Amino acid sequence: MATSEKLVITSNINGEERTFLADSRDSLLEALRERVNLKGVKEGCNNGNCGACAVILNGRLVNSCCVMAAEVEGATIETVEGLATPEGLAPLQQCFLEEAALQCGICTPGFLMSSTALLRENPAPTDDEVRFWLAGNLCRCTGYDKIILAVQAAAEQMRAPKK
Amino acid sequence: MQALRYARATSIDEAVRMLREGGETARVLAGGTDVIVQARERRRVIDLFVDIKHIPDVMGMTYDAQRGLTVGAAVPLYQVYGNADVARVYPALRAATHVIGGKAIQGRASLGGNLGNSSPAADSIPAMMALDGVAAIAGPNGRREVHVDAFCTGPGRNVLQPGEFIVSLHFPQPVAHSGNAWERFIPRNEMDIAVVNAACALTLEGDVVTAARVALGAVAPTTIMVPGAAEALVGRRLTDDTIAAAGAAAKEAATPIEDMRGTVKQRKHLSDVLVQRVVRAAAEHARSR
Ligand SMILES: Cc1cc2nc3c(=O)[nH]c(=O)nc-3n(C[C@H](O)[C@H](O)[C@H](O)COP(=O)(O)OP(=O)(O)OC[C@H]3O[C@@H](n4cnc5c(N)ncnc54)[C@H](O)[C@@H]3O)c2cc1C
Ligand code: FES
Ligand code: FES
């Protein structure tokens, strides 16, 4: 008979050391939502195709539905909850609002994490590069154009010299 | 997800022991982009994941102009296609790894996982076959090597015995004036399963082809070598006629099924077209080096 195990997992989540209980059968998506209560991580397809569950794990973009919770012992995880600062929204978040790059919003956390990873690696992407990078994120509402505009607007802001 | 346990191996021997003790329902966990979904959808009975990503040999990558390239089985694809030596010497491998899944898949998915999953449409396998890749395998009876072109035995099936896993993949250094290329056809620009994929590695002496390896994916129960296409090339000047003959041999060798992704006729046609393209691109690469 197959069994699971209870695990105690410690990882750095959005800059804070967090210890949480999980089951060895939990995906990282399930653990973040149900055990750590980070509901910004969304479930779309649960099979790697839609990107709604994207988080940054040890500096790399991953789909949390395709990661086991047990794997993240000792890891660093960034979710959409960590993007805003006490000073306000991150440029990407602000630009998604201003450019109306979301409607129902279920895909938005995934797009924000994916775009965050993109702009870290490539602060001045072409539109084609943005589209190629975001190909793993699906949106049923916006038609994508406004998302590309928002990412480019944020990229421009982030490149501007700090006042 | 089905009830299952997770174990983290930190050495090759430990992984072999865990896999052997786990028996038939233990699975290697590399990037998890295939196997976690399979466990969730209960397409396979799995009750133990053995995570191999904390084994140094499985996560390393080395290149040297004498010995060639060795890629740890679980090295994530972004590190493979992002490597300057891979891009320069093994563009077939770069091209295939660059389009497997999207960025979030490439952060985790691996060559060992693509090979271990043994899908007939796997994108990296024809590239590894054309490059004459060799899988270094560890198991309860010690180490052995299996050429990638002899690894897959059917859809989702391969030569691995209980307790065995792939430690790394080795690609020999191509001799002078060699080139390689990989291409696939999908209806959109990215994020789709190949209708057909193809790879070629060849060596030129002036205009004459002195060695060639051609491989195809998604046209048979496993990815296949196409010896007929290689024979059409070797010993001949690389003219349009020679290249067309290689394409015709590929079309002949393809025995595809009909499914929602493509018809038999389309897949045979694509085998011809893609093989011609990869032969030309491989020759171009050979001339540029
Ligand atoms: C959204 C999405 C898009 C995808 N797009 C593509 C695509 O374009 N092209 C393509 O080819 N594939 C694609 N895939 C499939 C998958 O990403 C690849 O097959 C990938 O290379 C698997 O690697 P992994 O490390 O994630 O393997 P895992 O899921 O960890 O393992 C896959 C299988 O191989 C076994 N295995 C893993 N490593 C080893 C090893 N070292 N030794 C022995 N057995 C091993 C596992 O036990 C399992 O059975 C896609 C998947 C998703 C979810
Ligand atoms: S929920 Fe993870 S990719 Fe869709
Ligand atoms: S805003 Fe609804 S899916 Fe993207």
Short mmCIF file of C-alpha atoms and ligand atoms in Angstrom, two decimals:
data_model
loop_
_atom_site.label_atom_id
_atom_site.label_comp_id
_atom_site.label_asym_id
_atom_site.label_seq_id
_atom_site.Cartn_x
_atom_site.Cartn_y
_atom_site.Cartn_z
CA MET A 1 0.00 0.00 0.00
CA ALA A 2 1.33 3.36 -0.99
CA THR A 3 1.75 5.86 1.81
CA SER A 4 2.72 9.47 2.18
CA GLU A 5 4.75 11.13 4.89
CA LYS A 6 4.32 14.28 6.91
CA LEU A 7 7.18 16.66 6.31
CA VAL A 8 8.43 19.77 8.04
CA ILE A 9 9.88 22.06 5.39
CA THR A 10 11.91 25.20 5.86
CA SER A 11 12.51 27.57 2.98
CA ASN A 12 13.01 31.24 2.39
CA ILE A 13 9.74 32.59 0.99
CA ASN A 14 9.64 36.20 -0.18
CA GLY A 15 12.68 37.03 1.95
CA GLU A 16 11.41 35.40 5.14
CA GLU A 17 12.50 32.09 6.64
CA ARG A 18 9.28 30.01 6.78
CA THR A 19 8.75 26.57 8.28
CA PHE A 20 5.60 24.73 7.26
CA LEU A 21 4.05 21.28 7.42
CA ALA A 22 3.37 19.46 4.19
CA ASP A 23 2.54 16.01 2.90
CA SER A 24 5.11 14.25 0.72
CA ARG A 25 2.45 14.05 -2.01
CA ASP A 26 1.87 17.84 -2.09
CA SER A 27 3.02 19.83 -5.09
CA LEU A 28 4.68 23.15 -4.34
CA LEU A 29 1.53 24.80 -5.69
CA GLU A 30 -0.64 22.97 -3.15
CA ALA A 31 1.77 23.66 -0.31
CA LEU A 32 2.06 27.38 -1.07
CA ARG A 33 -1.71 27.83 -1.31
CA GLU A 34 -2.96 25.47 1.38
CA ARG A 35 -0.12 25.27 3.90
CA VAL A 36 1.59 28.68 3.60
CA ASN A 37 -1.63 30.46 2.67
CA LEU A 38 -0.16 32.30 -0.32
CA LYS A 39 -3.28 32.38 -2.48
CA GLY A 40 -1.66 34.58 -5.11
CA VAL A 41 -0.21 31.42 -6.60
CA LYS A 42 -2.99 30.26 -8.93
CA GLU A 43 -3.97 26.86 -10.23
CA GLY A 44 -4.96 26.81 -13.88
CA CYS A 45 -4.22 23.56 -15.66
CA ASN A 46 -2.25 21.71 -12.98
CA ASN A 47 -0.14 20.13 -15.74
CA GLY A 48 2.54 22.64 -16.66
CA ASN A 49 0.85 24.28 -19.62
CA CYS A 50 -0.67 27.56 -18.42
CA GLY A 51 1.87 29.29 -16.15
CA ALA A 52 -0.74 30.54 -13.63
CA CYS A 53 1.23 28.82 -10.85
CA ALA A 54 4.63 30.29 -11.86
CA VAL A 55 6.98 31.22 -9.03
CA ILE A 56 10.70 31.92 -8.92
CA LEU A 57 12.57 29.03 -7.28
CA ASN A 58 16.25 29.56 -6.46
CA GLY A 59 16.30 32.40 -8.99
CA ARG A 60 14.65 30.46 -11.85
CA LEU A 61 11.11 30.64 -13.15
CA VAL A 62 9.24 27.35 -12.57
CA ASN A 63 5.65 26.14 -12.63
CA SER A 64 4.91 25.25 -9.02
CA CYS A 65 2.44 22.54 -10.10
CA CYS A 66 5.43 20.69 -11.57
CA VAL A 67 7.55 20.89 -8.39
CA MET A 68 7.12 18.72 -5.29
CA ALA A 69 6.86 20.60 -2.00
CA ALA A 70 9.45 18.21 -0.56
CA GLU A 71 11.99 19.52 -3.06
CA VAL A 72 12.05 23.06 -1.64
CA GLU A 73 13.67 22.27 1.72
CA GLY A 74 16.41 24.91 1.96
CA ALA A 75 15.30 26.69 -1.22
CA THR A 76 14.49 30.32 -1.93
CA ILE A 77 11.02 31.00 -3.33
CA GLU A 78 9.55 34.23 -4.68
CA THR A 79 5.81 34.59 -5.26
CA VAL A 80 3.62 37.47 -6.41
CA GLU A 81 3.05 38.41 -2.75
CA GLY A 82 6.69 39.47 -2.55
CA LEU A 83 6.66 41.92 -5.47
CA ALA A 84 5.14 45.00 -3.81
CA THR A 85 7.12 46.90 -1.19
CA PRO A 86 5.85 49.12 1.67
CA GLU A 87 6.44 52.02 -0.75
CA GLY A 88 3.95 50.62 -3.21
CA LEU A 89 3.43 48.29 -6.13
CA ALA A 90 6.35 47.06 -8.21
CA PRO A 91 6.67 48.79 -11.62
CA LEU A 92 5.35 45.66 -13.37
CA GLN A 93 2.26 45.56 -11.16
CA GLN A 94 1.63 49.29 -11.64
CA CYS A 95 2.02 49.02 -15.40
CA PHE A 96 -0.32 45.99 -15.61
CA LEU A 97 -2.95 48.18 -13.93
CA GLU A 98 -2.30 51.25 -16.06
CA GLU A 99 -2.23 49.35 -19.35
CA ALA A 100 -5.33 47.28 -18.38
CA ALA A 101 -3.30 44.11 -18.91
CA LEU A 102 -5.77 42.01 -16.93
CA GLN A 103 -9.46 41.27 -16.88
CA CYS A 104 -10.40 38.31 -14.70
CA GLY A 105 -6.89 38.29 -13.25
CA ILE A 106 -6.34 34.58 -12.71
CA CYS A 107 -3.35 34.55 -15.04
CA THR A 108 -1.87 37.78 -13.68
CA PRO A 109 0.34 36.48 -10.84
CA GLY A 110 1.93 34.03 -13.27
CA PHE A 111 2.50 36.73 -15.88
CA LEU A 112 3.98 39.03 -13.21
CA MET A 113 6.42 36.38 -11.99
CA SER A 114 7.33 35.35 -15.51
CA SER A 115 7.89 39.00 -16.55
CA THR A 116 9.90 39.62 -13.38
CA ALA A 117 12.22 36.76 -14.33
CA LEU A 118 12.44 38.06 -17.90
CA LEU A 119 13.37 41.62 -16.97
CA ARG A 120 16.04 40.42 -14.53
CA GLU A 121 17.69 38.49 -17.33
CA ASN A 122 16.94 40.90 -20.16
CA PRO A 123 16.11 44.47 -19.06
CA ALA A 124 15.56 45.65 -22.65
CA PRO A 125 13.70 42.88 -24.50
CA THR A 126 12.19 43.27 -27.97
CA ASP A 127 8.44 42.61 -28.32
CA ASP A 128 9.30 39.24 -29.88
CA GLU A 129 11.51 38.35 -26.94
CA VAL A 130 8.71 39.24 -24.52
CA ARG A 131 6.25 37.09 -26.46
CA PHE A 132 8.67 34.15 -26.66
CA TRP A 133 9.41 34.37 -22.94
CA LEU A 134 5.72 34.59 -22.01
CA ALA A 135 4.70 31.75 -24.35
CA GLY A 136 4.27 29.49 -21.32
CA ASN A 137 1.67 31.80 -19.76
CA LEU A 138 -1.88 31.55 -21.05
CA CYS A 139 -4.52 34.27 -20.80
CA ARG A 140 -8.11 33.71 -21.90
CA CYS A 141 -9.15 37.36 -21.56
CA THR A 142 -6.75 40.03 -22.72
CA GLY A 143 -5.52 38.86 -26.10
CA TYR A 144 -1.94 39.41 -24.87
CA ASP A 145 -1.23 42.74 -26.62
CA LYS A 146 -1.86 44.78 -23.47
CA ILE A 147 0.33 42.45 -21.46
CA ILE A 148 3.22 43.01 -23.87
CA LEU A 149 2.62 46.79 -23.63
CA ALA A 150 2.61 46.62 -19.83
CA VAL A 151 5.84 44.63 -19.69
CA GLN A 152 7.54 47.06 -22.07
CA ALA A 153 6.28 50.06 -20.09
CA ALA A 154 7.63 48.55 -16.87
CA ALA A 155 10.93 47.68 -18.54
CA GLU A 156 11.29 51.29 -19.63
CA GLN A 157 10.55 52.58 -16.13
CA MET A 158 12.97 50.15 -14.58
CA ARG A 159 15.72 51.16 -17.02
CA ALA A 160 15.26 54.88 -16.30
CA PRO A 161 17.97 56.29 -13.99
CA LYS A 162 16.71 56.48 -10.39
CA LYS A 163 15.73 59.97 -9.30
CA MET B 1 -1.93 13.34 -6.20
CA GLN B 2 -1.52 9.63 -5.42
CA ALA B 3 0.11 8.92 -2.06
CA LEU B 4 3.84 8.88 -2.47
CA ARG B 5 7.05 9.45 -0.60
CA TYR B 6 10.01 11.60 -1.53
CA ALA B 7 13.67 10.77 -1.03
CA ARG B 8 16.66 12.95 -1.80
CA ALA B 9 19.77 11.09 -2.97
CA THR B 10 23.11 12.83 -2.53
CA SER B 11 25.31 10.23 -4.22
CA ILE B 12 25.02 7.83 -7.16
CA ASP B 13 25.21 4.79 -4.89
CA GLU B 14 22.52 6.16 -2.63
CA ALA B 15 20.21 6.77 -5.60
CA VAL B 16 20.77 3.22 -6.89
CA ARG B 17 20.00 1.81 -3.45
CA MET B 18 16.83 3.91 -3.07
CA LEU B 19 15.62 2.93 -6.54
CA ARG B 20 16.34 -0.75 -5.97
CA GLU B 21 14.63 -0.79 -2.59
CA GLY B 22 11.70 1.16 -4.01
CA GLY B 23 11.18 -1.48 -6.70
CA GLU B 24 8.97 -1.05 -9.75
CA THR B 25 6.93 1.82 -8.35
CA ALA B 26 9.92 4.04 -7.53
CA ARG B 27 10.71 6.71 -10.13
CA VAL B 28 13.59 9.05 -10.68
CA LEU B 29 12.59 12.68 -10.16
CA ALA B 30 14.64 15.08 -12.28
CA GLY B 31 12.87 18.27 -13.40
CA GLY B 32 9.49 16.68 -12.77
CA THR B 33 7.88 18.27 -15.83
CA ASP B 34 6.75 14.87 -17.10
CA VAL B 35 6.73 12.65 -14.06
CA ILE B 36 4.88 14.88 -11.56
CA VAL B 37 2.05 15.34 -14.05
CA GLN B 38 2.01 11.58 -14.71
CA ALA B 39 1.79 10.89 -10.96
CA ARG B 40 -1.03 13.40 -10.54
CA GLU B 41 -3.02 12.08 -13.46
CA ARG B 42 -2.30 8.53 -12.29
CA ARG B 43 -0.94 7.59 -15.65
CA ARG B 44 1.72 5.65 -13.78
CA VAL B 45 1.64 3.98 -10.38
CA ILE B 46 4.35 5.77 -8.44
CA ASP B 47 4.88 5.57 -4.70
CA LEU B 48 8.42 6.95 -4.37
CA PHE B 49 10.22 9.82 -6.03
CA VAL B 50 14.00 9.60 -5.87
CA ASP B 51 15.27 13.15 -6.39
CA ILE B 52 18.65 12.97 -8.14
CA LYS B 53 19.28 16.73 -8.33
CA HIS B 54 21.55 16.77 -5.28
CA ILE B 55 24.10 14.40 -6.85
CA PRO B 56 27.04 16.45 -8.15
CA ASP B 57 27.73 14.26 -11.25
CA VAL B 58 24.10 14.54 -12.28
CA MET B 59 24.16 18.35 -12.14
CA GLY B 60 27.56 19.15 -13.73
CA MET B 61 28.47 20.10 -17.27
CA THR B 62 31.97 20.02 -18.79
CA TYR B 63 33.35 20.66 -22.27
CA ASP B 64 36.82 20.14 -23.60
CA ALA B 65 37.94 20.29 -27.23
CA GLN B 66 39.55 16.82 -27.01
CA ARG B 67 36.96 14.87 -25.08
CA GLY B 68 33.79 16.67 -26.06
CA LEU B 69 30.76 17.53 -23.97
CA THR B 70 29.38 15.84 -20.87
CA VAL B 71 26.02 17.02 -19.52
CA GLY B 72 24.70 15.78 -16.19
CA ALA B 73 21.39 14.00 -16.70
CA ALA B 74 19.37 16.49 -14.62
CA VAL B 75 21.06 19.74 -15.67
CA PRO B 76 18.16 22.09 -16.46
CA LEU B 77 17.76 22.89 -20.15
CA TYR B 78 18.37 26.63 -19.76
CA GLN B 79 21.93 25.79 -18.72
CA VAL B 80 22.36 23.55 -21.77
CA TYR B 81 21.19 26.06 -24.37
CA GLY B 82 22.79 28.94 -22.50
CA ASN B 83 26.24 27.33 -22.68
CA ALA B 84 28.56 29.01 -25.20
CA ASP B 85 30.34 25.75 -26.16
CA VAL B 86 27.01 24.02 -26.78
CA ALA B 87 25.92 26.88 -29.03
CA ARG B 88 29.21 26.84 -30.96
CA VAL B 89 29.93 23.11 -31.27
CA TYR B 90 26.54 21.40 -30.80
CA PRO B 91 23.92 23.76 -32.28
CA ALA B 92 21.55 20.80 -32.77
CA LEU B 93 21.43 20.38 -29.01
CA ARG B 94 21.06 24.10 -28.47
CA ALA B 95 18.17 24.37 -30.92
CA ALA B 96 16.24 21.43 -29.41
CA THR B 97 16.69 22.44 -25.78
CA HIS B 98 15.80 26.06 -26.54
CA VAL B 99 12.25 25.21 -27.62
CA ILE B 100 11.29 22.42 -25.20
CA GLY B 101 8.35 23.86 -23.27
CA GLY B 102 8.43 27.49 -22.19
CA LYS B 103 10.79 29.27 -19.83
CA ALA B 104 9.21 27.81 -16.70
CA ILE B 105 9.68 24.29 -18.11
CA GLN B 106 13.28 24.99 -19.15
CA GLY B 107 14.14 26.06 -15.62
CA ARG B 108 13.65 22.43 -14.54
CA ALA B 109 13.38 20.00 -17.49
CA SER B 110 16.48 17.98 -18.35
CA LEU B 111 18.04 15.87 -21.11
CA GLY B 112 17.97 12.82 -18.83
CA GLY B 113 14.25 13.37 -18.25
CA ASN B 114 13.52 13.83 -21.95
CA LEU B 115 15.39 10.60 -22.69
CA GLY B 116 14.04 8.74 -19.62
CA ASN B 117 10.48 9.61 -20.59
CA SER B 118 11.23 8.05 -24.01
CA SER B 119 8.46 9.77 -25.93
CA PRO B 120 8.62 9.14 -29.69
CA ALA B 121 8.14 12.90 -30.15
CA ALA B 122 10.78 14.00 -27.61
CA ASP B 123 12.63 16.95 -29.04
CA SER B 124 16.13 16.45 -27.70
CA ILE B 125 16.43 12.73 -28.51
CA PRO B 126 16.95 13.04 -32.30
CA ALA B 127 19.56 15.75 -31.62
CA MET B 128 21.36 13.49 -29.15
CA MET B 129 21.14 10.56 -31.60
CA ALA B 130 22.59 12.55 -34.51
CA LEU B 131 25.43 13.71 -32.25
CA ASP B 132 26.07 10.06 -31.31
CA GLY B 133 25.39 10.76 -27.64
CA VAL B 134 26.11 8.10 -25.05
CA ALA B 135 24.18 7.70 -21.80
CA ALA B 136 26.28 6.82 -18.74
CA ILE B 137 24.09 4.57 -16.61
CA ALA B 138 24.52 3.51 -12.98
CA GLY B 139 22.72 0.57 -11.42
CA PRO B 140 22.87 -2.30 -8.94
CA ASN B 141 25.34 -4.15 -11.20
CA GLY B 142 27.65 -1.15 -11.63
CA ARG B 143 28.10 1.19 -14.54
CA ARG B 144 27.39 0.77 -18.23
CA GLU B 145 27.09 2.92 -21.31
CA VAL B 146 24.29 2.87 -23.88
CA HIS B 147 24.26 4.90 -27.07
CA VAL B 148 21.24 7.18 -27.22
CA ASP B 149 20.31 5.64 -30.59
CA ALA B 150 19.84 2.28 -28.82
CA PHE B 151 18.16 3.58 -25.65
CA CYS B 152 14.43 3.78 -26.44
CA THR B 153 12.59 0.52 -27.12
CA GLY B 154 8.99 1.72 -27.52
CA PRO B 155 6.71 4.60 -26.56
CA GLY B 156 7.66 5.36 -22.93
CA ARG B 157 9.93 2.31 -22.82
CA ASN B 158 13.71 2.02 -22.72
CA VAL B 159 16.64 -0.22 -21.83
CA LEU B 160 16.87 0.81 -18.16
CA GLN B 161 16.66 -2.12 -15.73
CA PRO B 162 15.23 -1.84 -12.18
CA GLY B 163 17.50 0.31 -10.03
CA GLU B 164 19.27 1.89 -13.00
CA PHE B 165 19.33 5.57 -13.87
CA ILE B 166 21.15 7.91 -16.26
CA VAL B 167 24.00 9.80 -14.62
CA SER B 168 25.11 11.89 -17.59
CA LEU B 169 25.13 12.20 -21.34
CA HIS B 170 28.32 12.38 -23.32
CA PHE B 171 28.75 13.85 -26.80
CA PRO B 172 32.05 13.23 -28.61
CA GLN B 173 33.99 16.18 -29.98
CA PRO B 174 33.06 16.43 -33.69
CA VAL B 175 36.05 16.03 -36.03
CA ALA B 176 37.18 19.01 -38.15
CA HIS B 177 34.72 20.26 -40.81
CA SER B 178 31.75 18.73 -39.04
CA GLY B 179 28.42 20.42 -38.46
CA ASN B 180 25.03 19.63 -36.94
CA ALA B 181 21.50 20.99 -36.86
CA TRP B 182 18.02 20.26 -35.49
CA GLU B 183 14.56 21.44 -36.52
CA ARG B 184 10.97 20.67 -35.73
CA PHE B 185 7.61 21.48 -37.20
CA ILE B 186 4.77 22.66 -34.96
CA PRO B 187 1.71 24.64 -36.01
CA ARG B 188 2.49 27.55 -33.66
CA ASN B 189 5.78 29.26 -32.88
CA GLU B 190 6.47 27.71 -29.49
CA MET B 191 5.05 25.51 -26.72
CA ASP B 192 3.76 22.53 -28.68
CA ILE B 193 4.59 18.88 -29.27
CA ALA B 194 6.47 18.19 -32.50
CA VAL B 195 4.50 17.01 -35.52
CA VAL B 196 7.92 15.88 -36.77
CA ASN B 197 11.45 16.76 -35.63
CA ALA B 198 14.75 16.00 -37.33
CA ALA B 199 18.47 16.27 -36.70
CA CYS B 200 21.62 15.79 -38.76
CA ALA B 201 25.33 15.71 -38.02
CA LEU B 202 27.74 15.44 -40.93
CA THR B 203 31.40 15.86 -41.90
CA LEU B 204 32.59 17.46 -45.14
CA GLU B 205 35.82 17.14 -47.06
CA GLY B 206 35.57 20.03 -49.46
CA ASP B 207 32.16 19.48 -51.00
CA VAL B 208 32.01 15.77 -50.31
CA VAL B 209 30.19 14.31 -47.33
CA THR B 210 32.45 11.82 -45.53
CA ALA B 211 30.18 10.96 -42.58
CA ALA B 212 26.53 11.59 -41.72
CA ARG B 213 23.97 10.73 -39.06
CA VAL B 214 20.31 11.59 -39.55
CA ALA B 215 17.56 11.10 -36.95
CA LEU B 216 13.80 11.70 -36.93
CA GLY B 217 11.18 12.03 -34.20
CA ALA B 218 7.39 11.60 -34.08
CA VAL B 219 7.26 9.31 -37.11
CA ALA B 220 7.58 5.88 -35.44
CA PRO B 221 7.06 4.21 -32.01
CA THR B 222 10.47 5.59 -30.99
CA THR B 223 12.69 8.33 -32.34
CA ILE B 224 14.63 6.68 -35.17
CA MET B 225 17.96 6.81 -36.97
CA VAL B 226 17.59 7.06 -40.74
CA PRO B 227 20.55 5.13 -42.17
CA GLY B 228 19.11 5.44 -45.68
CA ALA B 229 19.42 9.22 -45.53
CA ALA B 230 23.01 8.96 -44.32
CA GLU B 231 23.82 6.53 -47.16
CA ALA B 232 22.35 8.96 -49.67
CA LEU B 233 24.82 11.57 -48.47
CA VAL B 234 28.09 9.80 -47.66
CA GLY B 235 30.67 9.75 -50.46
CA ARG B 236 28.72 12.24 -52.54
CA ARG B 237 29.06 15.94 -53.31
CA LEU B 238 26.49 17.93 -51.41
CA THR B 239 24.31 19.03 -54.33
CA ASP B 240 20.57 19.75 -54.40
CA ASP B 241 20.08 16.24 -55.85
CA THR B 242 22.01 14.56 -53.04
CA ILE B 243 20.07 16.50 -50.43
CA ALA B 244 16.78 15.63 -52.14
CA ALA B 245 17.78 11.95 -52.08
CA ALA B 246 18.39 12.15 -48.33
CA GLY B 247 14.96 13.75 -47.90
CA ALA B 248 13.35 11.02 -50.00
CA ALA B 249 15.04 8.34 -47.87
CA ALA B 250 13.67 9.98 -44.72
CA LYS B 251 10.17 10.06 -46.19
CA GLU B 252 10.53 6.36 -46.99
CA ALA B 253 11.79 5.51 -43.48
CA ALA B 254 9.01 7.38 -41.66
CA THR B 255 6.15 5.13 -40.52
CA PRO B 256 4.01 7.66 -38.66
CA ILE B 257 0.58 7.34 -37.13
CA GLU B 258 -2.31 9.62 -37.83
CA ASP B 259 -3.43 11.72 -34.84
CA MET B 260 -4.79 15.17 -33.99
CA ARG B 261 -1.35 16.68 -34.65
CA GLY B 262 -0.92 15.45 -38.18
CA THR B 263 -1.81 12.96 -40.89
CA VAL B 264 0.46 10.22 -42.20
CA LYS B 265 0.88 12.09 -45.47
CA GLN B 266 1.80 15.34 -43.75
CA ARG B 267 4.29 13.63 -41.44
CA LYS B 268 5.97 11.84 -44.33
CA HIS B 269 6.17 15.08 -46.27
CA LEU B 270 7.58 16.88 -43.24
CA SER B 271 10.21 14.16 -42.79
CA ASP B 272 11.44 14.90 -46.30
CA VAL B 273 11.39 18.68 -45.90
CA LEU B 274 12.91 18.80 -42.41
CA VAL B 275 15.71 16.36 -43.25
CA GLN B 276 16.64 18.46 -46.27
CA ARG B 277 16.67 21.54 -44.06
CA VAL B 278 18.82 20.03 -41.32
CA VAL B 279 21.27 18.63 -43.88
CA ARG B 280 21.70 22.09 -45.38
CA ALA B 281 21.99 23.74 -41.98
CA ALA B 282 24.49 21.14 -40.76
CA ALA B 283 26.60 21.71 -43.88
CA GLU B 284 26.48 25.45 -43.30
CA HIS B 285 27.60 24.92 -39.72
CA ALA B 286 30.42 22.63 -40.91
CA ARG B 287 31.66 25.28 -43.34
CA SER B 288 31.57 28.00 -40.69
CA ARG B 289 33.90 26.20 -38.28
C1 LIG C 1 4.08 22.50 -20.70
C2 LIG C 1 5.02 21.43 -21.15
C3 LIG C 1 5.64 21.57 -22.38
C4 LIG C 1 6.54 20.60 -22.82
N1 LIG C 1 7.13 20.78 -24.05
C5 LIG C 1 7.96 19.83 -24.52
C6 LIG C 1 8.57 19.99 -25.80
O1 LIG C 1 8.38 20.99 -26.49
N2 LIG C 1 9.39 18.99 -26.25
C7 LIG C 1 9.64 17.89 -25.50
O2 LIG C 1 10.40 17.03 -25.96
N3 LIG C 1 9.09 17.72 -24.28
C8 LIG C 1 8.25 18.66 -23.78
N4 LIG C 1 7.67 18.49 -22.54
C9 LIG C 1 7.94 17.28 -21.78
C10 LIG C 1 9.05 17.42 -20.72
O3 LIG C 1 9.22 18.75 -20.31
C11 LIG C 1 10.39 16.91 -21.25
O4 LIG C 1 10.27 15.55 -21.61
C12 LIG C 1 11.52 17.06 -20.22
O5 LIG C 1 12.77 16.96 -20.88
C13 LIG C 1 11.46 16.06 -19.08
O6 LIG C 1 12.56 16.31 -18.23
P1 LIG C 1 12.40 16.34 -16.64
O7 LIG C 1 13.76 16.56 -16.10
O8 LIG C 1 11.36 17.29 -16.23
O9 LIG C 1 11.94 14.84 -16.39
P2 LIG C 1 11.09 14.17 -15.21
O10 LIG C 1 9.67 14.55 -15.33
O11 LIG C 1 11.76 14.40 -13.91
O12 LIG C 1 11.28 12.64 -15.63
C14 LIG C 1 10.73 12.13 -16.84
C15 LIG C 1 10.85 10.61 -16.87
O13 LIG C 1 12.21 10.22 -17.01
C16 LIG C 1 12.66 9.53 -15.86
N5 LIG C 1 13.98 10.09 -15.57
C17 LIG C 1 14.31 11.39 -15.34
N6 LIG C 1 15.62 11.52 -15.19
C18 LIG C 1 16.15 10.29 -15.31
C19 LIG C 1 17.47 9.77 -15.22
N7 LIG C 1 18.51 10.57 -14.99
N8 LIG C 1 17.65 8.44 -15.37
C20 LIG C 1 16.59 7.63 -15.62
N9 LIG C 1 15.33 8.04 -15.72
C21 LIG C 1 15.10 9.37 -15.57
C22 LIG C 1 11.64 9.81 -14.77
O14 LIG C 1 11.57 8.78 -13.83
C23 LIG C 1 10.38 9.93 -15.59
O15 LIG C 1 9.88 8.66 -15.92
C24 LIG C 1 6.80 19.47 -22.04
C25 LIG C 1 6.19 19.34 -20.79
C26 LIG C 1 5.31 20.30 -20.34
C27 LIG C 1 4.67 20.15 -19.00
S1 FES C 2 -1.32 25.36 -13.00
FE1 FES C 2 0.80 25.07 -13.18
S2 FES C 2 1.16 25.50 -15.25
FE2 FES C 2 -1.01 25.59 -15.14
S1 FES C 3 -7.00 38.11 -17.41
FE1 FES C 3 -8.35 36.42 -17.46
S2 FES C 3 -7.03 34.81 -18.04
FE2 FES C 3 -5.78 36.52 -18.21
#
